[in-house]
């Protein structure tokens, strides 16, 4: 293509926000890359091109200089300006109607990583009753948090270079003390690795501990976000049913005896709300020790128990060093914080720290420092006490509203722990119709079938029902939501 035809085909836009020299640079670069200006083509002199374009010579000079600096053009005073003759000839342009593809297909590992979270549907739109698993953001002391963060920026004492992969030492010390006192976790600060949420913790553990094809015990129904990291690691999903005592360890030991890792939520199972019995906990630990398997304990919201103090962790019973304790701040503080932590057995501390460094060097320093102050100054403990009291009230209002309005259609499961109510459907509607009616009426919820893994057989199915969150809503909002749910479900 001749330069005159190129200019006529793509004139400069004088009203655009992009400077004229950048527009000219982009048009010439695109023409070179797509073969419309072949290697060795001579370009007009800057004065001549400026006259043709009706722009200043400086505009053309700036475009030529940028293209020369990037290797597209060659030339000099008295010699003219040429498309660099050493550039390879451009390949024919692809069919404009076709979609651009990848140079090569994704390998199996890439496909597993890219599709792992496809089943996890993020919440959309503004917060509505009864969105599950959300903390009460109306109760969070944002002004306190803002002042703590501002204090750090004013003092300028934060280590703003690269930090340690395991996390801020002060935060690890404070988390250690908190976990020792509140959850019975037996550890030292050196065993704590701060992560970018519990999801990153699961991903790192899956990549570090599992060879492709090795089995993972996974509760079904259960948290679907936990399956994704293990599937991305190429693990084999060993789905285990859940009953009133939690994960059925006996069933798993018979049907999946060669598994290398167990993912469990012993303190509060999602979505059924049950707690693993002591007998099951001890049986799980005995099986893991005998089979040299790892147990990942996800303790995501057990701070909130309404019929007594929080139960001791599974890790507190471990004597073989096989339990890896994973925690998150998303349910206690706010999900956007993206801070979690792992309490690793001593033998796993260094490998996990190095794996964390590969993923993202370290979690952001400023939120860690603010959280450390938030804990050290007592705000964290006060916030847990305050929210536990508020959630207990909201839970009571929710149970009363559901019983009075929908007692013949919904039966609530265990509600002594957590942020949600698991409600089984006992009325004439099936789950799909009930969920569709509720969502159409503006009630946010998750059907229990959402938590069932696609590979699950009949033994690992969920009862028909729905998960309803109460922690993020005031008593008035809960009563209004229950009335709306009644209108949707009751004929």
mmCIF file with all atom_site columns, C-alpha atoms in Angstrom, residues 118-288:
data_model
loop_
_atom_site.group_PDB
_atom_site.id
_atom_site.type_symbol
_atom_site.label_atom_id
_atom_site.label_alt_id
_atom_site.label_comp_id
_atom_site.label_asym_id
_atom_site.label_entity_id
_atom_site.label_seq_id
_atom_site.pdbx_PDB_ins_code
_atom_site.Cartn_x
_atom_site.Cartn_y
_atom_site.Cartn_z
_atom_site.occupancy
_atom_site.B_iso_or_equiv
_atom_site.pdbx_formal_charge
_atom_site.auth_seq_id
_atom_site.auth_comp_id
_atom_site.auth_asym_id
_atom_site.auth_atom_id
_atom_site.pdbx_PDB_model_num
ATOM 1   C CA . UNK A 1 118 ? -16.511 -22.099 36.800 1.00 0.00 ? 118 UNK A CA 1
ATOM 2   C CA . UNK A 1 119 ? -18.949 -23.726 39.238 1.00 0.00 ? 119 UNK A CA 1
ATOM 3   C CA . UNK A 1 120 ? -18.394 -21.023 41.856 1.00 0.00 ? 120 UNK A CA 1
ATOM 4   C CA . UNK A 1 121 ? -20.868 -18.261 41.103 1.00 0.00 ? 121 UNK A CA 1
ATOM 5   C CA . UNK A 1 122 ? -19.907 -14.931 42.668 1.00 0.00 ? 122 UNK A CA 1
ATOM 6   C CA . UNK A 1 123 ? -22.694 -12.891 44.188 1.00 0.00 ? 123 UNK A CA 1
ATOM 7   C CA . UNK A 1 124 ? -24.002 -10.217 41.843 1.00 0.00 ? 124 UNK A CA 1
ATOM 8   C CA . UNK A 1 125 ? -25.573 -6.847  42.479 1.00 0.00 ? 125 UNK A CA 1
ATOM 9   C CA . UNK A 1 126 ? -26.311 -5.032  45.728 1.00 0.00 ? 126 UNK A CA 1
ATOM 10  C CA . UNK A 1 127 ? -26.589 -6.910  49.002 1.00 0.00 ? 127 UNK A CA 1
ATOM 11  C CA . UNK A 1 128 ? -30.046 -8.445  49.482 1.00 0.00 ? 128 UNK A CA 1
ATOM 12  C CA . UNK A 1 129 ? -31.602 -10.735 52.060 1.00 0.00 ? 129 UNK A CA 1
ATOM 13  C CA . UNK A 1 130 ? -30.668 -13.576 52.430 1.00 0.00 ? 130 UNK A CA 1
ATOM 14  C CA . UNK A 1 131 ? -27.263 -13.604 50.732 1.00 0.00 ? 131 UNK A CA 1
ATOM 15  C CA . UNK A 1 132 ? -25.318 -16.360 52.521 1.00 0.00 ? 132 UNK A CA 1
ATOM 16  C CA . UNK A 1 133 ? -21.868 -16.328 54.096 1.00 0.00 ? 133 UNK A CA 1
ATOM 17  C CA . UNK A 1 134 ? -21.548 -12.548 54.312 1.00 0.00 ? 134 UNK A CA 1
ATOM 18  C CA . UNK A 1 135 ? -20.391 -10.759 57.480 1.00 0.00 ? 135 UNK A CA 1
ATOM 19  C CA . UNK A 1 136 ? -22.373 -7.811  58.778 1.00 0.00 ? 136 UNK A CA 1
ATOM 20  C CA . UNK A 1 137 ? -20.495 -4.913  57.238 1.00 0.00 ? 137 UNK A CA 1
ATOM 21  C CA . UNK A 1 138 ? -22.812 -2.498  59.048 1.00 0.00 ? 138 UNK A CA 1
ATOM 22  C CA . UNK A 1 139 ? -21.110 -3.612  62.276 1.00 0.00 ? 139 UNK A CA 1
ATOM 23  C CA . UNK A 1 140 ? -17.500 -3.167  61.174 1.00 0.00 ? 140 UNK A CA 1
ATOM 24  C CA . UNK A 1 141 ? -15.580 -0.251  62.772 1.00 0.00 ? 141 UNK A CA 1
ATOM 25  C CA . UNK A 1 142 ? -14.409 1.287   59.514 1.00 0.00 ? 142 UNK A CA 1
ATOM 26  C CA . UNK A 1 143 ? -13.453 4.569   61.201 1.00 0.00 ? 143 UNK A CA 1
ATOM 27  C CA . UNK A 1 144 ? -11.092 2.723   63.546 1.00 0.00 ? 144 UNK A CA 1
ATOM 28  C CA . UNK A 1 145 ? -9.572  0.874   60.604 1.00 0.00 ? 145 UNK A CA 1
ATOM 29  C CA . UNK A 1 146 ? -9.180  4.137   58.657 1.00 0.00 ? 146 UNK A CA 1
ATOM 30  C CA . UNK A 1 147 ? -7.359  5.817   61.555 1.00 0.00 ? 147 UNK A CA 1
ATOM 31  C CA . UNK A 1 148 ? -5.009  2.867   62.002 1.00 0.00 ? 148 UNK A CA 1
ATOM 32  C CA . UNK A 1 149 ? -4.140  2.875   58.323 1.00 0.00 ? 149 UNK A CA 1
ATOM 33  C CA . UNK A 1 150 ? -3.699  6.673   58.260 1.00 0.00 ? 150 UNK A CA 1
ATOM 34  C CA . UNK A 1 151 ? -1.383  6.410   61.262 1.00 0.00 ? 151 UNK A CA 1
ATOM 35  C CA . UNK A 1 152 ? 0.930   4.108   59.321 1.00 0.00 ? 152 UNK A CA 1
ATOM 36  C CA . UNK A 1 153 ? 1.046   6.398   56.312 1.00 0.00 ? 153 UNK A CA 1
ATOM 37  C CA . UNK A 1 154 ? 1.776   9.421   58.507 1.00 0.00 ? 154 UNK A CA 1
ATOM 38  C CA . UNK A 1 155 ? 4.576   7.701   60.413 1.00 0.00 ? 155 UNK A CA 1
ATOM 39  C CA . UNK A 1 156 ? 6.060   6.224   57.232 1.00 0.00 ? 156 UNK A CA 1
ATOM 40  C CA . UNK A 1 157 ? 7.550   3.391   59.223 1.00 0.00 ? 157 UNK A CA 1
ATOM 41  C CA . UNK A 1 158 ? 6.156   0.564   57.130 1.00 0.00 ? 158 UNK A CA 1
ATOM 42  C CA . UNK A 1 159 ? 8.622   -1.677  55.301 1.00 0.00 ? 159 UNK A CA 1
ATOM 43  C CA . UNK A 1 160 ? 7.514   -0.734  51.783 1.00 0.00 ? 160 UNK A CA 1
ATOM 44  C CA . UNK A 1 161 ? 10.110  -2.859  50.029 1.00 0.00 ? 161 UNK A CA 1
ATOM 45  C CA . UNK A 1 162 ? 9.706   -6.583  49.542 1.00 0.00 ? 162 UNK A CA 1
ATOM 46  C CA . UNK A 1 163 ? 8.690   -8.389  52.716 1.00 0.00 ? 163 UNK A CA 1
ATOM 47  C CA . UNK A 1 164 ? 9.052   -11.917 53.961 1.00 0.00 ? 164 UNK A CA 1
ATOM 48  C CA . UNK A 1 165 ? 6.969   -14.480 52.122 1.00 0.00 ? 165 UNK A CA 1
ATOM 49  C CA . UNK A 1 166 ? 5.493   -15.851 55.361 1.00 0.00 ? 166 UNK A CA 1
ATOM 50  C CA . UNK A 1 167 ? 4.047   -12.497 56.382 1.00 0.00 ? 167 UNK A CA 1
ATOM 51  C CA . UNK A 1 168 ? 4.638   -9.647  58.812 1.00 0.00 ? 168 UNK A CA 1
ATOM 52  C CA . UNK A 1 169 ? 6.313   -11.066 61.955 1.00 0.00 ? 169 UNK A CA 1
ATOM 53  C CA . UNK A 1 170 ? 4.141   -9.036  64.364 1.00 0.00 ? 170 UNK A CA 1
ATOM 54  C CA . UNK A 1 171 ? 0.934   -10.225 62.710 1.00 0.00 ? 171 UNK A CA 1
ATOM 55  C CA . UNK A 1 172 ? 2.086   -13.837 62.863 1.00 0.00 ? 172 UNK A CA 1
ATOM 56  C CA . UNK A 1 173 ? 2.828   -13.480 66.601 1.00 0.00 ? 173 UNK A CA 1
ATOM 57  C CA . UNK A 1 174 ? -0.604  -11.967 67.262 1.00 0.00 ? 174 UNK A CA 1
ATOM 58  C CA . UNK A 1 175 ? -2.437  -14.568 65.188 1.00 0.00 ? 175 UNK A CA 1
ATOM 59  C CA . UNK A 1 176 ? -0.564  -17.293 67.035 1.00 0.00 ? 176 UNK A CA 1
ATOM 60  C CA . UNK A 1 177 ? -1.649  -15.939 70.417 1.00 0.00 ? 177 UNK A CA 1
ATOM 61  C CA . UNK A 1 178 ? -5.240  -15.581 69.221 1.00 0.00 ? 178 UNK A CA 1
ATOM 62  C CA . UNK A 1 179 ? -5.425  -19.107 67.821 1.00 0.00 ? 179 UNK A CA 1
ATOM 63  C CA . UNK A 1 180 ? -3.821  -20.606 70.931 1.00 0.00 ? 180 UNK A CA 1
ATOM 64  C CA . UNK A 1 181 ? -6.405  -18.913 73.167 1.00 0.00 ? 181 UNK A CA 1
ATOM 65  C CA . UNK A 1 182 ? -9.580  -19.130 71.079 1.00 0.00 ? 182 UNK A CA 1
ATOM 66  C CA . UNK A 1 183 ? -9.244  -22.264 68.965 1.00 0.00 ? 183 UNK A CA 1
ATOM 67  C CA . UNK A 1 184 ? -6.824  -24.417 70.939 1.00 0.00 ? 184 UNK A CA 1
ATOM 68  C CA . UNK A 1 185 ? -4.419  -24.436 67.994 1.00 0.00 ? 185 UNK A CA 1
ATOM 69  C CA . UNK A 1 186 ? -0.971  -25.587 69.096 1.00 0.00 ? 186 UNK A CA 1
ATOM 70  C CA . UNK A 1 187 ? 1.643   -23.655 67.169 1.00 0.00 ? 187 UNK A CA 1
ATOM 71  C CA . UNK A 1 188 ? 4.434   -21.108 67.234 1.00 0.00 ? 188 UNK A CA 1
ATOM 72  C CA . UNK A 1 189 ? 4.476   -17.858 65.215 1.00 0.00 ? 189 UNK A CA 1
ATOM 73  C CA . UNK A 1 190 ? 6.993   -19.447 62.853 1.00 0.00 ? 190 UNK A CA 1
ATOM 74  C CA . UNK A 1 191 ? 4.373   -22.009 61.799 1.00 0.00 ? 191 UNK A CA 1
ATOM 75  C CA . UNK A 1 192 ? 1.984   -19.332 60.499 1.00 0.00 ? 192 UNK A CA 1
ATOM 76  C CA . UNK A 1 193 ? 2.134   -18.306 56.839 1.00 0.00 ? 193 UNK A CA 1
ATOM 77  C CA . UNK A 1 194 ? -0.023  -15.335 55.862 1.00 0.00 ? 194 UNK A CA 1
ATOM 78  C CA . UNK A 1 195 ? -1.803  -15.830 52.527 1.00 0.00 ? 195 UNK A CA 1
ATOM 79  C CA . UNK A 1 196 ? -4.000  -13.790 50.212 1.00 0.00 ? 196 UNK A CA 1
ATOM 80  C CA . UNK A 1 197 ? -7.153  -15.381 51.548 1.00 0.00 ? 197 UNK A CA 1
ATOM 81  C CA . UNK A 1 198 ? -7.874  -19.029 52.258 1.00 0.00 ? 198 UNK A CA 1
ATOM 82  C CA . UNK A 1 199 ? -8.361  -19.693 48.528 1.00 0.00 ? 199 UNK A CA 1
ATOM 83  C CA . UNK A 1 200 ? -4.672  -19.037 47.901 1.00 0.00 ? 200 UNK A CA 1
ATOM 84  C CA . UNK A 1 201 ? -3.808  -21.240 50.859 1.00 0.00 ? 201 UNK A CA 1
ATOM 85  C CA . UNK A 1 202 ? -5.716  -24.157 49.316 1.00 0.00 ? 202 UNK A CA 1
ATOM 86  C CA . UNK A 1 203 ? -4.118  -23.572 45.926 1.00 0.00 ? 203 UNK A CA 1
ATOM 87  C CA . UNK A 1 204 ? -0.601  -23.569 47.372 1.00 0.00 ? 204 UNK A CA 1
ATOM 88  C CA . UNK A 1 205 ? -1.263  -26.696 49.411 1.00 0.00 ? 205 UNK A CA 1
ATOM 89  C CA . UNK A 1 206 ? -2.741  -28.505 46.409 1.00 0.00 ? 206 UNK A CA 1
ATOM 90  C CA . UNK A 1 207 ? 0.243   -27.653 44.229 1.00 0.00 ? 207 UNK A CA 1
ATOM 91  C CA . UNK A 1 208 ? 2.730   -28.522 46.947 1.00 0.00 ? 208 UNK A CA 1
ATOM 92  C CA . UNK A 1 209 ? 1.298   -31.740 48.354 1.00 0.00 ? 209 UNK A CA 1
ATOM 93  C CA . UNK A 1 210 ? -0.449  -33.567 45.522 1.00 0.00 ? 210 UNK A CA 1
ATOM 94  C CA . UNK A 1 211 ? 0.870   -35.457 42.533 1.00 0.00 ? 211 UNK A CA 1
ATOM 95  C CA . UNK A 1 212 ? -1.469  -35.773 39.527 1.00 0.00 ? 212 UNK A CA 1
ATOM 96  C CA . UNK A 1 213 ? -3.939  -38.581 40.032 1.00 0.00 ? 213 UNK A CA 1
ATOM 97  C CA . UNK A 1 214 ? -3.671  -38.728 43.829 1.00 0.00 ? 214 UNK A CA 1
ATOM 98  C CA . UNK A 1 215 ? -6.954  -38.812 45.706 1.00 0.00 ? 215 UNK A CA 1
ATOM 99  C CA . UNK A 1 216 ? -8.518  -36.091 47.858 1.00 0.00 ? 216 UNK A CA 1
ATOM 100 C CA . UNK A 1 217 ? -11.400 -36.699 50.236 1.00 0.00 ? 217 UNK A CA 1
ATOM 101 C CA . UNK A 1 218 ? -13.908 -33.919 49.663 1.00 0.00 ? 218 UNK A CA 1
ATOM 102 C CA . UNK A 1 219 ? -17.224 -33.379 51.418 1.00 0.00 ? 219 UNK A CA 1
ATOM 103 C CA . UNK A 1 220 ? -20.305 -33.458 49.193 1.00 0.00 ? 220 UNK A CA 1
ATOM 104 C CA . UNK A 1 221 ? -22.349 -31.377 49.490 1.00 0.00 ? 221 UNK A CA 1
ATOM 105 C CA . UNK A 1 222 ? -19.582 -28.941 50.340 1.00 0.00 ? 222 UNK A CA 1
ATOM 106 C CA . UNK A 1 223 ? -17.754 -25.763 49.453 1.00 0.00 ? 223 UNK A CA 1
ATOM 107 C CA . UNK A 1 224 ? -17.219 -25.841 45.686 1.00 0.00 ? 224 UNK A CA 1
ATOM 108 C CA . UNK A 1 225 ? -14.358 -23.353 45.833 1.00 0.00 ? 225 UNK A CA 1
ATOM 109 C CA . UNK A 1 226 ? -12.306 -25.990 47.657 1.00 0.00 ? 226 UNK A CA 1
ATOM 110 C CA . UNK A 1 227 ? -12.565 -28.476 44.811 1.00 0.00 ? 227 UNK A CA 1
ATOM 111 C CA . UNK A 1 228 ? -11.096 -26.057 42.261 1.00 0.00 ? 228 UNK A CA 1
ATOM 112 C CA . UNK A 1 229 ? -7.491  -25.926 43.573 1.00 0.00 ? 229 UNK A CA 1
ATOM 113 C CA . UNK A 1 230 ? -7.340  -29.712 43.911 1.00 0.00 ? 230 UNK A CA 1
ATOM 114 C CA . UNK A 1 231 ? -8.740  -30.258 40.433 1.00 0.00 ? 231 UNK A CA 1
ATOM 115 C CA . UNK A 1 232 ? -6.251  -27.741 39.041 1.00 0.00 ? 232 UNK A CA 1
ATOM 116 C CA . UNK A 1 233 ? -3.481  -29.816 40.621 1.00 0.00 ? 233 UNK A CA 1
ATOM 117 C CA . UNK A 1 234 ? -4.736  -32.881 38.743 1.00 0.00 ? 234 UNK A CA 1
ATOM 118 C CA . UNK A 1 235 ? -6.011  -34.629 41.862 1.00 0.00 ? 235 UNK A CA 1
ATOM 119 C CA . UNK A 1 236 ? -8.694  -37.292 41.844 1.00 0.00 ? 236 UNK A CA 1
ATOM 120 C CA . UNK A 1 237 ? -11.889 -36.212 43.595 1.00 0.00 ? 237 UNK A CA 1
ATOM 121 C CA . UNK A 1 238 ? -12.957 -38.723 46.265 1.00 0.00 ? 238 UNK A CA 1
ATOM 122 C CA . UNK A 1 239 ? -16.391 -37.478 47.262 1.00 0.00 ? 239 UNK A CA 1
ATOM 123 C CA . UNK A 1 240 ? -17.543 -38.295 50.778 1.00 0.00 ? 240 UNK A CA 1
ATOM 124 C CA . UNK A 1 241 ? -21.124 -38.019 52.088 1.00 0.00 ? 241 UNK A CA 1
ATOM 125 C CA . UNK A 1 242 ? -22.005 -35.861 55.085 1.00 0.00 ? 242 UNK A CA 1
ATOM 126 C CA . UNK A 1 243 ? -24.509 -36.796 57.779 1.00 0.00 ? 243 UNK A CA 1
ATOM 127 C CA . UNK A 1 244 ? -25.461 -35.478 61.202 1.00 0.00 ? 244 UNK A CA 1
ATOM 128 C CA . UNK A 1 245 ? -21.958 -36.267 62.535 1.00 0.00 ? 245 UNK A CA 1
ATOM 129 C CA . UNK A 1 246 ? -20.141 -34.568 59.675 1.00 0.00 ? 246 UNK A CA 1
ATOM 130 C CA . UNK A 1 247 ? -17.920 -36.197 57.049 1.00 0.00 ? 247 UNK A CA 1
ATOM 131 C CA . UNK A 1 248 ? -18.547 -39.959 56.944 1.00 0.00 ? 248 UNK A CA 1
ATOM 132 C CA . UNK A 1 249 ? -14.986 -41.100 57.653 1.00 0.00 ? 249 UNK A CA 1
ATOM 133 C CA . UNK A 1 250 ? -15.907 -44.798 57.608 1.00 0.00 ? 250 UNK A CA 1
ATOM 134 C CA . UNK A 1 251 ? -17.441 -44.522 54.151 1.00 0.00 ? 251 UNK A CA 1
ATOM 135 C CA . UNK A 1 252 ? -14.387 -42.684 52.842 1.00 0.00 ? 252 UNK A CA 1
ATOM 136 C CA . UNK A 1 253 ? -11.930 -45.175 54.336 1.00 0.00 ? 253 UNK A CA 1
ATOM 137 C CA . UNK A 1 254 ? -13.729 -48.072 52.627 1.00 0.00 ? 254 UNK A CA 1
ATOM 138 C CA . UNK A 1 255 ? -14.302 -46.454 49.235 1.00 0.00 ? 255 UNK A CA 1
ATOM 139 C CA . UNK A 1 256 ? -11.173 -44.285 48.942 1.00 0.00 ? 256 UNK A CA 1
ATOM 140 C CA . UNK A 1 257 ? -8.473  -45.944 51.056 1.00 0.00 ? 257 UNK A CA 1
ATOM 141 C CA . UNK A 1 258 ? -5.531  -44.647 49.002 1.00 0.00 ? 258 UNK A CA 1
ATOM 142 C CA . UNK A 1 259 ? -6.253  -40.908 49.197 1.00 0.00 ? 259 UNK A CA 1
ATOM 143 C CA . UNK A 1 260 ? -3.301  -38.617 49.895 1.00 0.00 ? 260 UNK A CA 1
ATOM 144 C CA . UNK A 1 261 ? -5.189  -35.655 51.395 1.00 0.00 ? 261 UNK A CA 1
ATOM 145 C CA . UNK A 1 262 ? -8.430  -34.862 53.200 1.00 0.00 ? 262 UNK A CA 1
ATOM 146 C CA . UNK A 1 263 ? -10.245 -31.529 53.007 1.00 0.00 ? 263 UNK A CA 1
ATOM 147 C CA . UNK A 1 264 ? -12.608 -31.167 55.952 1.00 0.00 ? 264 UNK A CA 1
ATOM 148 C CA . UNK A 1 265 ? -14.665 -28.530 57.775 1.00 0.00 ? 265 UNK A CA 1
ATOM 149 C CA . UNK A 1 266 ? -15.034 -30.184 61.183 1.00 0.00 ? 266 UNK A CA 1
ATOM 150 C CA . UNK A 1 267 ? -16.211 -27.146 63.172 1.00 0.00 ? 267 UNK A CA 1
ATOM 151 C CA . UNK A 1 268 ? -18.960 -26.034 60.782 1.00 0.00 ? 268 UNK A CA 1
ATOM 152 C CA . UNK A 1 269 ? -19.819 -27.831 57.555 1.00 0.00 ? 269 UNK A CA 1
ATOM 153 C CA . UNK A 1 270 ? -20.972 -25.827 54.553 1.00 0.00 ? 270 UNK A CA 1
ATOM 154 C CA . UNK A 1 271 ? -23.838 -25.954 53.635 1.00 0.00 ? 271 UNK A CA 1
ATOM 155 C CA . UNK A 1 272 ? -25.472 -28.411 56.048 1.00 0.00 ? 272 UNK A CA 1
ATOM 156 C CA . UNK A 1 273 ? -24.240 -26.657 59.205 1.00 0.00 ? 273 UNK A CA 1
ATOM 157 C CA . UNK A 1 274 ? -23.305 -29.834 61.100 1.00 0.00 ? 274 UNK A CA 1
ATOM 158 C CA . UNK A 1 275 ? -20.293 -30.265 63.382 1.00 0.00 ? 275 UNK A CA 1
ATOM 159 C CA . UNK A 1 276 ? -18.047 -33.317 63.141 1.00 0.00 ? 276 UNK A CA 1
ATOM 160 C CA . UNK A 1 277 ? -18.453 -35.542 66.177 1.00 0.00 ? 277 UNK A CA 1
ATOM 161 C CA . UNK A 1 278 ? -15.489 -36.332 68.414 1.00 0.00 ? 278 UNK A CA 1
ATOM 162 C CA . UNK A 1 279 ? -15.612 -39.977 67.342 1.00 0.00 ? 279 UNK A CA 1
ATOM 163 C CA . UNK A 1 280 ? -15.351 -38.992 63.684 1.00 0.00 ? 280 UNK A CA 1
ATOM 164 C CA . UNK A 1 281 ? -12.514 -36.556 64.425 1.00 0.00 ? 281 UNK A CA 1
ATOM 165 C CA . UNK A 1 282 ? -10.480 -39.200 66.208 1.00 0.00 ? 282 UNK A CA 1
ATOM 166 C CA . UNK A 1 283 ? -11.201 -41.755 63.476 1.00 0.00 ? 283 UNK A CA 1
ATOM 167 C CA . UNK A 1 284 ? -10.060 -39.266 60.822 1.00 0.00 ? 284 UNK A CA 1
ATOM 168 C CA . UNK A 1 285 ? -6.809  -38.554 62.646 1.00 0.00 ? 285 UNK A CA 1
ATOM 169 C CA . UNK A 1 286 ? -6.119  -42.274 63.147 1.00 0.00 ? 286 UNK A CA 1
ATOM 170 C CA . UNK A 1 287 ? -6.735  -42.978 59.464 1.00 0.00 ? 287 UNK A CA 1
ATOM 171 C CA . UNK A 1 288 ? -4.528  -40.051 58.338 1.00 0.00 ? 288 UNK A CA 1
#
